[in-house]
Each structure stands twice: as structure tokens, then as C-alpha cells.
Short mmCIF file of C-alpha atoms in Angstrom, two decimals:
data_model
loop_
_atom_site.label_atom_id
_atom_site.label_comp_id
_atom_site.label_asym_id
_atom_site.label_seq_id
_atom_site.Cartn_x
_atom_site.Cartn_y
_atom_site.Cartn_z
CA MET A 20 -39.58 89.88 -204.69
CA ARG A 21 -38.64 90.98 -208.17
CA THR A 22 -34.99 91.87 -208.75
CA THR A 23 -34.30 95.31 -210.17
CA GLU A 24 -32.38 96.08 -213.34
CA LEU A 25 -29.60 97.47 -211.15
CA VAL A 26 -29.20 94.18 -209.29
CA ASP A 27 -29.33 92.17 -212.51
CA GLY A 28 -26.73 94.47 -214.05
CA PHE A 29 -24.36 94.04 -211.12
CA ARG A 30 -24.70 90.28 -211.20
CA GLN A 31 -24.13 90.04 -214.94
CA SER A 32 -21.10 92.33 -214.85
CA ALA A 33 -19.38 90.66 -211.89
CA PRO A 34 -17.56 87.99 -213.95
CA TYR A 35 -16.15 90.69 -216.23
CA VAL A 36 -15.03 92.81 -213.28
CA ASN A 37 -13.06 89.83 -211.98
CA ALA A 38 -11.70 89.00 -215.43
CA HIS A 39 -10.47 92.56 -216.12
CA ARG A 40 -8.92 93.30 -212.72
CA GLY A 41 -5.15 93.69 -212.99
CA LYS A 42 -5.22 93.78 -216.80
CA THR A 43 -3.66 96.54 -218.90
CA PHE A 44 -5.85 98.58 -221.25
CA VAL A 45 -4.61 101.24 -223.65
CA VAL A 46 -7.45 103.71 -224.28
CA MET A 47 -7.15 105.98 -227.32
CA LEU A 48 -9.18 109.18 -227.14
CA GLY A 49 -9.17 110.99 -230.47
CA GLY A 50 -9.80 114.70 -230.58
CA GLU A 51 -13.22 113.95 -232.05
CA ALA A 52 -14.24 112.18 -228.82
CA ILE A 53 -12.81 114.97 -226.66
CA SER A 54 -14.93 117.58 -228.46
CA GLN A 55 -18.19 115.72 -227.77
CA PRO A 56 -20.69 116.96 -225.13
CA GLY A 57 -20.56 113.52 -223.50
CA PHE A 58 -16.77 113.58 -223.05
CA HIS A 59 -17.09 114.03 -219.29
CA ASP A 60 -19.05 110.74 -219.14
CA ILE A 61 -16.26 108.95 -221.01
CA ILE A 62 -13.71 110.33 -218.52
CA ASN A 63 -15.90 109.19 -215.62
CA ASP A 64 -16.09 105.70 -217.11
CA ILE A 65 -12.30 105.58 -217.57
CA ALA A 66 -11.91 106.61 -213.92
CA LEU A 67 -14.30 103.81 -212.98
CA LEU A 68 -12.10 101.30 -214.80
CA ASN A 69 -9.15 102.52 -212.76
CA SER A 70 -11.12 102.12 -209.52
CA LEU A 71 -11.90 98.51 -210.50
CA GLY A 72 -8.21 97.67 -210.59
CA ILE A 73 -7.65 97.98 -214.35
CA LYS A 74 -4.34 99.50 -215.42
CA ILE A 75 -5.02 102.38 -217.80
CA VAL A 76 -2.79 104.11 -220.31
CA LEU A 77 -4.79 106.99 -221.82
CA VAL A 78 -3.53 108.31 -225.16
CA TYR A 79 -5.23 111.43 -226.50
CA GLY A 80 -5.23 113.00 -229.92
CA ALA A 81 -6.03 116.54 -231.03
CA ARG A 82 -6.58 116.46 -234.80
CA PRO A 83 -9.81 118.53 -235.01
CA GLN A 84 -8.62 120.95 -232.29
CA ILE A 85 -5.34 121.46 -234.16
CA ASN A 86 -7.16 122.02 -237.46
CA SER A 87 -9.43 124.59 -235.83
CA SER A 88 -6.50 126.43 -234.27
CA ILE A 89 -4.64 126.48 -237.59
CA ASP A 90 -7.67 128.02 -239.29
CA ASN A 91 -8.12 130.59 -236.51
CA ALA A 92 -4.47 131.56 -236.78
CA GLY A 93 -4.73 132.02 -240.53
CA LEU A 94 -2.11 129.36 -241.16
CA SER A 95 -2.13 126.50 -243.66
CA SER A 96 -1.18 122.88 -243.19
CA GLU A 97 0.64 120.88 -245.85
CA TYR A 98 0.19 117.12 -246.13
CA HIS A 99 2.30 114.45 -247.80
CA LYS A 100 0.89 110.93 -248.08
CA ARG A 101 -1.91 111.98 -245.67
CA ILE A 102 0.68 112.94 -243.01
CA ARG A 103 0.79 116.50 -241.71
CA VAL A 104 4.05 118.38 -242.33
CA THR A 105 4.87 120.16 -239.07
CA ASP A 106 7.02 123.24 -239.57
CA ASP A 107 8.20 125.56 -236.77
CA SER A 108 5.05 127.71 -236.69
CA LEU A 109 2.73 124.70 -236.65
CA LEU A 110 4.76 122.93 -233.96
CA SER A 111 4.41 125.92 -231.63
CA LEU A 112 0.64 125.97 -232.16
CA ILE A 113 0.27 122.17 -231.82
CA LYS A 114 2.21 122.19 -228.54
CA GLN A 115 -0.20 124.79 -227.18
CA VAL A 116 -3.25 122.76 -228.21
CA ALA A 117 -1.83 119.44 -226.95
CA GLY A 118 -0.68 120.99 -223.67
CA GLY A 119 -4.08 122.57 -223.08
CA LEU A 120 -5.86 119.25 -223.66
CA MET A 121 -3.47 117.46 -221.32
CA LEU A 122 -4.32 119.90 -218.54
CA ASP A 123 -8.06 119.66 -219.27
CA ILE A 124 -8.03 115.85 -219.18
CA THR A 125 -5.95 115.84 -215.99
CA ALA A 126 -8.42 118.24 -214.39
CA ARG A 127 -11.35 116.02 -215.40
CA LEU A 128 -9.66 112.95 -213.89
CA SER A 129 -8.97 114.92 -210.70
CA MET A 130 -12.62 115.81 -210.12
CA SER A 131 -14.19 114.27 -207.01
CA LEU A 132 -17.36 116.24 -206.36
CA SER A 133 -20.02 114.56 -204.25
CA ASN A 134 -22.60 114.68 -207.04
CA THR A 135 -20.39 112.94 -209.64
CA PRO A 136 -19.49 109.29 -210.27
CA MET A 137 -15.93 110.14 -209.18
CA GLN A 138 -16.89 111.08 -205.62
CA GLY A 139 -14.08 110.11 -203.27
CA ALA A 140 -11.77 109.04 -206.09
CA GLN A 141 -8.12 109.99 -205.78
CA ILE A 142 -6.50 109.25 -209.10
CA ASN A 143 -2.88 110.02 -209.82
CA VAL A 144 -2.48 111.13 -213.43
CA ILE A 145 1.08 110.82 -214.66
CA SER A 146 2.47 112.36 -217.83
CA GLY A 147 6.12 112.30 -218.83
CA ASN A 148 8.78 111.38 -221.33
CA PHE A 149 7.63 107.77 -221.69
CA VAL A 150 7.64 108.00 -225.49
CA ILE A 151 10.89 108.82 -227.31
CA ALA A 152 10.38 110.16 -230.84
CA GLN A 153 12.48 110.39 -233.97
CA PRO A 154 11.92 112.50 -237.11
CA LEU A 155 10.18 111.09 -240.16
CA GLY A 156 12.81 112.93 -242.16
CA ILE A 157 12.53 113.58 -245.89
CA ASP A 158 10.39 111.55 -248.29
CA GLU A 159 10.33 112.15 -252.04
CA GLY A 160 11.87 115.54 -251.49
CA VAL A 161 9.32 116.58 -248.85
CA ASP A 162 10.80 117.49 -245.46
CA TYR A 163 8.42 116.55 -242.64
CA HIS A 164 10.33 118.87 -240.25
CA HIS A 165 8.88 118.25 -236.76
CA THR A 166 6.57 115.39 -237.71
CA GLY A 167 7.91 112.25 -236.12
CA LYS A 168 7.31 108.64 -235.22
CA VAL A 169 7.88 106.43 -232.20
CA ARG A 170 11.49 105.43 -231.64
CA ARG A 171 11.25 103.85 -228.20
CA ILE A 172 8.74 103.24 -225.39
CA ASP A 173 9.83 103.36 -221.74
CA VAL A 174 8.02 100.18 -220.80
CA SER A 175 9.50 99.86 -217.30
CA GLY A 176 8.69 103.50 -216.51
CA ILE A 177 5.06 103.14 -217.58
CA SER A 178 4.72 99.83 -215.76
CA ARG A 179 5.95 101.34 -212.48
CA GLN A 180 3.27 104.02 -212.66
CA LEU A 181 0.56 101.50 -213.53
CA ASP A 182 1.62 99.25 -210.66
CA SER A 183 1.15 102.26 -208.38
CA HIS A 184 -2.49 102.51 -209.57
CA GLY A 185 -1.94 105.72 -211.54
CA ILE A 186 -3.33 106.53 -214.97
CA VAL A 187 -0.58 107.25 -217.49
CA LEU A 188 -1.60 110.10 -219.83
CA LEU A 189 0.20 110.43 -223.16
CA GLY A 190 -0.33 113.12 -225.80
CA PRO A 191 0.70 113.59 -229.44
CA ILE A 192 3.92 115.52 -228.65
CA ALA A 193 7.04 113.51 -227.78
CA ALA A 194 10.70 114.41 -227.30
CA SER A 195 13.69 112.94 -229.11
CA ILE A 196 17.14 112.00 -227.81
CA THR A 197 18.40 115.36 -229.17
CA GLY A 198 15.93 117.30 -227.01
CA GLU A 199 13.62 118.28 -229.87
CA SER A 200 9.83 117.99 -229.87
CA PHE A 201 7.95 116.08 -232.55
CA ASN A 202 4.31 115.80 -233.56
CA LEU A 203 3.11 112.18 -233.63
CA THR A 204 -0.28 110.58 -234.21
CA ALA A 205 -2.23 109.30 -231.22
CA GLU A 206 -2.92 106.11 -233.18
CA GLU A 207 0.75 105.26 -233.56
CA ILE A 208 1.52 106.03 -229.92
CA ALA A 209 -1.42 103.95 -228.66
CA THR A 210 -0.51 101.06 -230.95
CA GLN A 211 3.17 100.98 -230.03
CA VAL A 212 2.45 101.35 -226.30
CA ALA A 213 -0.09 98.50 -226.46
CA ILE A 214 2.37 96.27 -228.31
CA LYS A 215 5.39 97.02 -226.12
CA LEU A 216 3.40 96.76 -222.86
CA LYS A 217 1.81 93.52 -224.08
CA ALA A 218 -1.51 95.13 -223.21
CA ASP A 219 -4.61 92.98 -222.89
CA LYS A 220 -6.80 95.44 -224.80
CA MET A 221 -6.65 98.57 -226.90
CA ILE A 222 -9.84 100.64 -226.99
CA GLY A 223 -10.84 103.40 -229.38
CA PHE A 224 -13.82 105.68 -230.01
CA SER A 225 -15.53 106.82 -233.20
CA ASP A 226 -18.87 108.31 -234.22
CA SER A 227 -20.20 104.88 -235.16
CA ASN A 228 -20.56 102.06 -232.66
CA GLY A 229 -18.12 99.71 -234.35
CA ILE A 230 -17.88 98.43 -237.92
CA ALA A 231 -21.14 97.72 -239.75
CA ASP A 232 -21.79 95.12 -242.44
CA GLU A 233 -23.62 95.82 -245.71
CA ALA A 234 -26.98 95.49 -243.95
CA GLY A 235 -25.98 98.07 -241.37
CA ASN A 236 -25.57 95.57 -238.52
CA ILE A 237 -22.58 95.98 -236.19
CA ILE A 238 -19.98 93.23 -236.68
CA ALA A 239 -19.14 91.90 -233.21
CA GLU A 240 -15.76 90.41 -234.07
CA LEU A 241 -13.22 90.68 -236.87
CA MET A 242 -9.96 88.89 -237.58
CA PRO A 243 -7.12 91.14 -238.82
CA ASN A 244 -7.37 89.97 -242.45
CA ASP A 245 -11.12 90.60 -242.53
CA ALA A 246 -10.62 93.99 -240.90
CA GLN A 247 -7.93 94.78 -243.48
CA ALA A 248 -10.33 94.01 -246.32
CA ILE A 249 -12.94 96.34 -244.83
CA TYR A 250 -10.33 99.05 -244.26
CA GLU A 251 -9.23 98.94 -247.90
CA GLN A 252 -12.85 99.27 -249.07
CA MET A 253 -13.51 102.37 -246.95
CA ASP A 254 -13.19 105.87 -248.40
CA GLN A 255 -9.78 107.05 -247.21
CA ASP A 256 -10.70 110.68 -247.93
CA ASP A 257 -13.94 110.67 -245.95
CA ASP A 258 -13.43 113.01 -242.99
CA ALA A 259 -16.61 111.70 -241.38
CA CYS A 260 -15.08 108.27 -240.80
CA SER A 261 -11.48 109.39 -240.21
CA ALA A 262 -11.52 108.29 -236.56
CA THR A 263 -12.86 104.85 -237.54
CA LEU A 264 -10.25 104.48 -240.28
CA ALA A 265 -7.41 105.53 -237.99
CA PHE A 266 -8.39 103.17 -235.20
CA LEU A 267 -9.13 100.26 -237.54
CA ASN A 268 -5.67 100.55 -239.06
CA ALA A 269 -4.13 100.76 -235.59
CA ALA A 270 -6.10 97.75 -234.35
CA ILE A 271 -5.00 95.63 -237.32
CA THR A 272 -1.35 96.47 -236.58
CA ALA A 273 -1.80 95.75 -232.88
CA ALA A 274 -3.56 92.43 -233.48
CA ARG A 275 -0.87 91.22 -235.85
CA ALA A 276 1.73 92.11 -233.22
CA GLY A 277 -0.03 90.09 -230.53
CA VAL A 278 -2.47 92.45 -228.77
CA PRO A 279 -5.35 90.03 -228.09
CA ARG A 280 -8.31 92.39 -228.49
CA SER A 281 -8.97 95.91 -229.73
CA HIS A 282 -12.45 97.39 -229.18
CA LEU A 283 -14.11 100.15 -231.17
CA VAL A 284 -17.11 101.86 -229.56
CA SER A 285 -19.05 105.08 -230.08
CA TYR A 286 -18.37 108.35 -228.29
CA GLN A 287 -21.97 109.32 -229.04
CA ILE A 288 -23.56 106.54 -226.95
CA ASN A 289 -23.45 107.19 -223.22
CA GLY A 290 -21.79 104.26 -221.44
CA SER A 291 -20.71 102.44 -224.59
CA LEU A 292 -17.31 101.66 -223.03
CA LEU A 293 -18.90 99.99 -220.02
CA GLN A 294 -21.45 98.12 -222.13
CA GLU A 295 -18.67 96.75 -224.32
CA LEU A 296 -16.49 95.59 -221.44
CA PHE A 297 -19.01 94.45 -218.84
CA SER A 298 -21.92 92.89 -220.73
CA ARG A 299 -22.25 89.45 -222.22
CA ASP A 300 -22.85 90.55 -225.81
CA GLY A 301 -20.91 93.83 -225.88
CA ILE A 302 -21.95 96.73 -228.09
CA GLY A 303 -19.12 97.50 -230.52
CA THR A 304 -16.62 95.70 -232.74
CA GLN A 305 -13.59 93.72 -231.58
CA ILE A 306 -10.52 93.10 -233.73
CA VAL A 307 -8.92 89.95 -232.36
CA THR A 308 -5.67 88.11 -232.99
CA GLU A 309 -5.63 85.23 -235.45
CA PRO A 310 -6.06 82.20 -233.19
CA ALA A 311 -4.13 78.95 -233.46
CA GLU A 312 -7.52 77.38 -232.89
CA LYS A 313 -10.64 78.11 -234.92
CA LEU A 314 -14.21 77.77 -233.76
CA ARG A 315 -16.50 77.15 -236.74
CA SER A 316 -19.58 75.33 -237.97
CA ALA A 317 -19.01 71.65 -238.62
CA THR A 318 -19.12 70.04 -242.06
CA ILE A 319 -19.42 66.46 -243.30
CA GLY A 320 -15.63 66.28 -243.44
CA ASP A 321 -15.46 66.77 -239.66
CA ILE A 322 -17.53 63.71 -238.74
CA GLY A 323 -14.49 61.46 -238.23
CA GLY A 324 -12.93 64.01 -235.88
CA ILE A 325 -16.19 64.48 -233.97
CA LEU A 326 -16.55 60.72 -233.53
CA ASP A 327 -12.98 60.45 -232.21
CA THR A 328 -13.74 63.25 -229.73
CA ILE A 329 -17.07 61.95 -228.40
CA ARG A 330 -16.44 58.17 -228.41
CA PRO A 331 -14.51 58.08 -225.08
CA LEU A 332 -17.32 59.98 -223.36
CA GLU A 333 -19.94 57.72 -224.93
CA GLU A 334 -18.08 54.67 -223.64
CA GLN A 335 -18.08 56.17 -220.15
CA GLY A 336 -21.82 56.74 -220.39
CA LEU A 337 -21.44 60.51 -220.22
CA LEU A 338 -22.89 61.07 -223.70
CA VAL A 339 -25.70 59.33 -225.54
CA ARG A 340 -24.18 57.22 -228.34
CA ARG A 341 -24.52 58.60 -231.88
CA SER A 342 -23.89 56.67 -235.07
CA ARG A 343 -22.03 58.06 -238.06
CA GLU A 344 -25.29 58.06 -239.98
CA GLN A 345 -27.01 60.09 -237.26
CA LEU A 346 -24.15 62.58 -237.21
CA GLU A 347 -24.36 62.98 -240.98
CA MET A 348 -28.03 63.93 -240.62
CA GLU A 349 -27.37 66.31 -237.69
CA ILE A 350 -24.05 67.86 -238.76
CA ASP A 351 -25.62 71.27 -239.36
CA HIS A 352 -26.36 71.52 -235.63
CA PHE A 353 -22.69 71.10 -234.62
CA ILE A 354 -19.84 73.54 -234.06
CA ILE A 355 -16.25 72.47 -233.55
CA ILE A 356 -12.91 73.78 -232.31
CA GLU A 357 -10.21 72.96 -234.85
CA ARG A 358 -6.47 73.04 -234.08
CA ASP A 359 -3.88 72.28 -236.72
CA GLY A 360 -6.54 70.56 -238.81
CA LEU A 361 -7.76 68.35 -235.95
CA VAL A 362 -11.09 68.48 -234.13
CA ILE A 363 -10.35 69.02 -230.43
CA GLY A 364 -13.83 70.03 -229.26
CA CYS A 365 -17.46 70.00 -230.35
CA ALA A 366 -20.97 70.91 -229.24
CA ALA A 367 -24.44 70.99 -230.81
CA LEU A 368 -27.56 73.13 -230.67
CA TYR A 369 -30.67 71.09 -231.49
CA PRO A 370 -33.64 73.26 -232.47
CA PHE A 371 -37.15 73.07 -231.06
CA THR A 372 -38.39 75.97 -233.16
CA GLU A 373 -42.08 75.76 -232.29
CA ASP A 374 -41.26 76.21 -228.61
CA GLN A 375 -38.49 78.76 -229.31
CA VAL A 376 -36.12 76.53 -227.36
CA GLY A 377 -32.76 74.95 -228.15
CA GLU A 378 -30.93 71.98 -226.64
CA PHE A 379 -27.23 72.33 -225.84
CA ALA A 380 -25.86 68.84 -226.38
CA CYS A 381 -22.88 66.66 -227.20
CA LEU A 382 -20.29 68.87 -225.51
CA ALA A 383 -16.89 67.18 -225.74
CA VAL A 384 -13.29 68.39 -225.56
CA HIS A 385 -10.20 66.29 -226.24
CA PRO A 386 -8.56 65.25 -222.91
CA GLN A 387 -5.30 67.06 -223.73
CA TYR A 388 -7.14 70.37 -224.19
CA ARG A 389 -9.49 70.50 -221.21
CA ASP A 390 -7.55 73.08 -219.18
CA ALA A 391 -8.37 76.28 -221.10
CA ASP A 392 -12.15 76.77 -220.76
CA ARG A 393 -12.85 75.48 -224.26
CA GLY A 394 -16.15 74.05 -223.02
CA ALA A 395 -17.18 77.53 -221.91
CA MET A 396 -16.08 78.87 -225.29
CA LEU A 397 -18.29 76.37 -227.11
CA LEU A 398 -21.21 77.16 -224.81
CA LYS A 399 -20.81 80.91 -225.39
CA HIS A 400 -20.97 80.39 -229.15
CA ILE A 401 -24.03 78.14 -228.85
CA LEU A 402 -25.84 80.73 -226.69
CA LEU A 403 -25.01 83.44 -229.22
CA LYS A 404 -26.40 81.23 -231.97
CA ALA A 405 -29.56 80.62 -229.94
CA ARG A 406 -30.07 84.35 -229.41
CA LYS A 407 -29.81 84.94 -233.13
CA GLN A 408 -32.58 82.35 -233.57
CA ASN A 409 -34.68 84.33 -231.03
CA TYR A 410 -34.91 81.35 -228.68
CA LYS A 411 -36.29 82.05 -225.22
CA ARG A 412 -34.09 79.52 -223.46
CA VAL A 413 -31.57 76.72 -223.90
CA PHE A 414 -31.66 73.46 -221.92
CA ALA A 415 -29.18 70.67 -221.37
CA LEU A 416 -29.40 67.13 -220.01
CA THR A 417 -26.50 65.79 -217.95
CA THR A 418 -25.68 63.06 -215.45
CA ARG A 419 -22.23 64.19 -214.27
CA SER A 420 -21.62 67.87 -215.13
CA ILE A 421 -24.35 69.50 -213.06
CA HIS A 422 -22.07 71.92 -211.21
CA TRP A 423 -20.26 72.98 -214.38
CA PHE A 424 -23.56 73.97 -215.99
CA MET A 425 -24.62 75.86 -212.87
CA GLU A 426 -21.30 77.73 -212.89
CA GLN A 427 -22.11 78.82 -216.45
CA GLY A 428 -25.46 80.30 -215.38
CA PHE A 429 -27.83 77.34 -215.87
CA GLN A 430 -30.49 76.53 -213.27
CA LEU A 431 -31.98 73.19 -212.33
CA GLY A 432 -35.25 72.47 -214.08
CA THR A 433 -37.87 69.73 -214.36
CA VAL A 434 -39.22 67.59 -217.16
CA GLU A 435 -42.02 70.14 -217.55
CA ASP A 436 -39.39 72.70 -218.63
CA LEU A 437 -38.59 70.61 -221.71
CA PRO A 438 -40.38 71.15 -225.02
CA SER A 439 -43.22 68.65 -225.48
CA GLN A 440 -41.33 66.72 -228.16
CA LYS A 441 -38.38 66.24 -225.80
CA GLN A 442 -40.61 65.33 -222.86
CA ALA A 443 -41.90 62.37 -224.84
CA LEU A 444 -38.32 61.15 -225.39
CA TYR A 445 -37.03 61.74 -221.85
CA ASN A 446 -35.30 58.62 -220.49
CA TYR A 447 -36.48 58.16 -216.89
CA GLN A 448 -34.06 55.27 -216.37
CA ARG A 449 -31.06 57.43 -217.23
CA LYS A 450 -32.34 60.11 -214.77
CA SER A 451 -30.49 62.95 -216.43
CA LYS A 452 -30.63 66.29 -214.63
CA ILE A 453 -32.30 69.09 -216.57
CA LEU A 454 -30.49 72.43 -216.67
CA VAL A 455 -32.08 75.57 -218.13
CA PHE A 456 -30.50 78.84 -219.30
CA SER A 457 -32.91 81.75 -219.87
CA LEU A 458 -32.06 84.02 -222.78
#
């Protein structure tokens, strides 16, 4: 019986459901996303995250809605250093817009009709004075009036609500210790909340599905410095990419302050949030913290470190012995994990291009670093590399690690599953088990 796409999807997403349960996500919904026809689908997906045990802080913005209301009211809006100056008349209007959106979002999250994905859901949406603001003050003679910035985050208050399985909803208006209201940016609120809560992820939406390279391909992952370089090259005055610019800047700040991952996905693609979080390859761009360890392609200079890493396993008979000369010839097939200049892990992908198959081989991790899934990290990178080569499958030969490979999604195979060139070299005396991963 052939499995359906639905069944396959459930099975592939299960590990991510388990990994995300109990984690804290800060979701930033810009006004651009709220104005989209597919906004109700985004809200449904956020509600689904809550039902899966993920703690959600939802921060919404209202920039386009505020601009539209200002135009309709015949008012003008002054800017200084790309920051809106909020005088008394604008503050009154912005409070109306922000308050209306808060009620609309709360109503959406309260929906539980039988013909919607939120059937039977009972979500508590909590808004309150969790963000304390302070005025920006006067800069170069320009008084920002009621434009403010974050002074303090009530971390314990937010955490209590999240622990009670509620969704905390925060808007762009926050009160100060003097009882005044200030207009803040959603990006700053989301960033500061993510940092102070030590959130596991910050998620944002834009019209594009992540950050594209010069060829137009979405970049799956960026370090803060690389993201900063891209940000500085983007047109700061381009309204079309304002949401991308705002989130990218926020994600860089969050990453440098310790937020592990920030995801940028498109509000124009239905289900992009779920695809990013619950699929193996994702769909958008992640900005990740600078790691103490680096996973990279190996070079000739790494051969000594690779030999030190694999020799103990070779002596135990767990790996086939490789000479320095052989490694020099095969170094382009290797990736390594480097920590403080030392090689602490390695793996290789040997190509069998004619058969569109790759061999995952020579997996080794230093004994002191075997408790943090570095083997799985190396495997993930090898599988990504194989997909880019358009391989149909990856195989591995092992005598001791059969269950580990099966836990990673490999299935037992036979000699006939090997490419013909490898079949001719198969060592029947060693009796290695053959594991196959279909791509």
C-alpha cells in the first residue's frame, strides 16, 4: 500500500514537533503581513504552534495602516533619521489604529468554527503592560515627542502567561513609568522581548521568502556579519523591502545578543511558517548566532587533525584505515567541525556520479565532544550537499553503528543497492551492514 503525502508529511514533521515543544518563539507580524489576504492563514498557523506546546509571544506592527490613516486624516508625518516623530495628534491616531488591530488579532485567535483549522481551540490571548517605554527625547534639536524606545521588559510577567499556555500579544504602543503612552517599533519590541526572554527563535514575515543571493536563490542560513553586509548593501529607502530591512536589522541584533535563530519567511506563501519550522530543508532564511564551533569544508591543512580524530576508530576496527597520502587525494570530499582551531569531528561524501549516489563515510567525533549530536550535524550537512548534487540516495557501510544510522532515517539495504563500482570493492569478510537514505 502506497503511503499518502499526508502520512509522509506527518512522519517527516514529527521530529520537529518534538524538538519545538516547550520552546519560546517571538513572532513579529508587521503591518504589511496583517494587510495581506492570507493573514487569516498565518493566524491559524500561529494558533497551531500554540496547540503543539510552543510558547508564543506575538508582536504586531502597524506601519502601513498608520500611514494610510494619516493620509485619510489629512495629516503629515515628520521623520528624523528614518524615525517617525509622534506629536499629540499622531499619537491619538496611532493609538486608535494599534488598538483596532489588537482587537482584530485577538478576535482571529479566538475563532473556533467547525470548518476552520482552529476548531475546538481555546486560546487565551493576553495583552498588558509587559513593555515599559521611555521617550527618545531630543536629537539634534528635533523633539521626538511621543516616539519612544524600550526601557524594560516584564520577563516574569510574560513567562507566567506563557507557562499558562496563553499567547502574549504586544503592540507598538507602550506606557512609561510616568503614565504616558509612546509609539515604538514592532521590530525593537520583538527584538528586546526575544533577548530578555532568552527565546529560542524570533520569526518575521516579508514579501520575499527570505534573503536571496545574486542569482536569486534563497540563502538558507546567514551569520550575523554576513547578514550585516547584505543589510548595508540594500537600498534603505526602498519601501518595497522595508519589512525585510527592518527584520534583518532586528535579527542581527538578536543574534549578537544570543538569540540562537531568527527566521524570515514570506507572508505571500501559504504555510511558509510551517514549512520553515517543520520540514527538513525549510523554506526561508535563518540568521544564526556565531558558533564557537564551525562546520566547513576541509583543506590540506586539516589532514593532521583529521588523522588524529579517525586514528582511534581505525585502531578499533570501526573505520577503514586511510593513509595521509590517501587523505590528501580525497580531502575535497571531507567536511570538518573546528573548535578553537582544532578538528573535533569529520565526515566525507564520496561521489558515484554516474549512479547519482553518494557514500557517507569516515564519520568521527573526538571522544570529549560526542554528547551534543555532532554526528547528526555532520550527517545533515552531508545530506544537504548530496541534494545539491542531485543524488538520488546516500549509502553508508558500518559494522557497529547500525542503530544510529536507522535513527537518522537510514534503512537496511543489500549489496545490490550499492553502485556497481562499490559492489566490486565490497569486503565480504568484513561483513559491513549497508544502510541507505533515499533523497
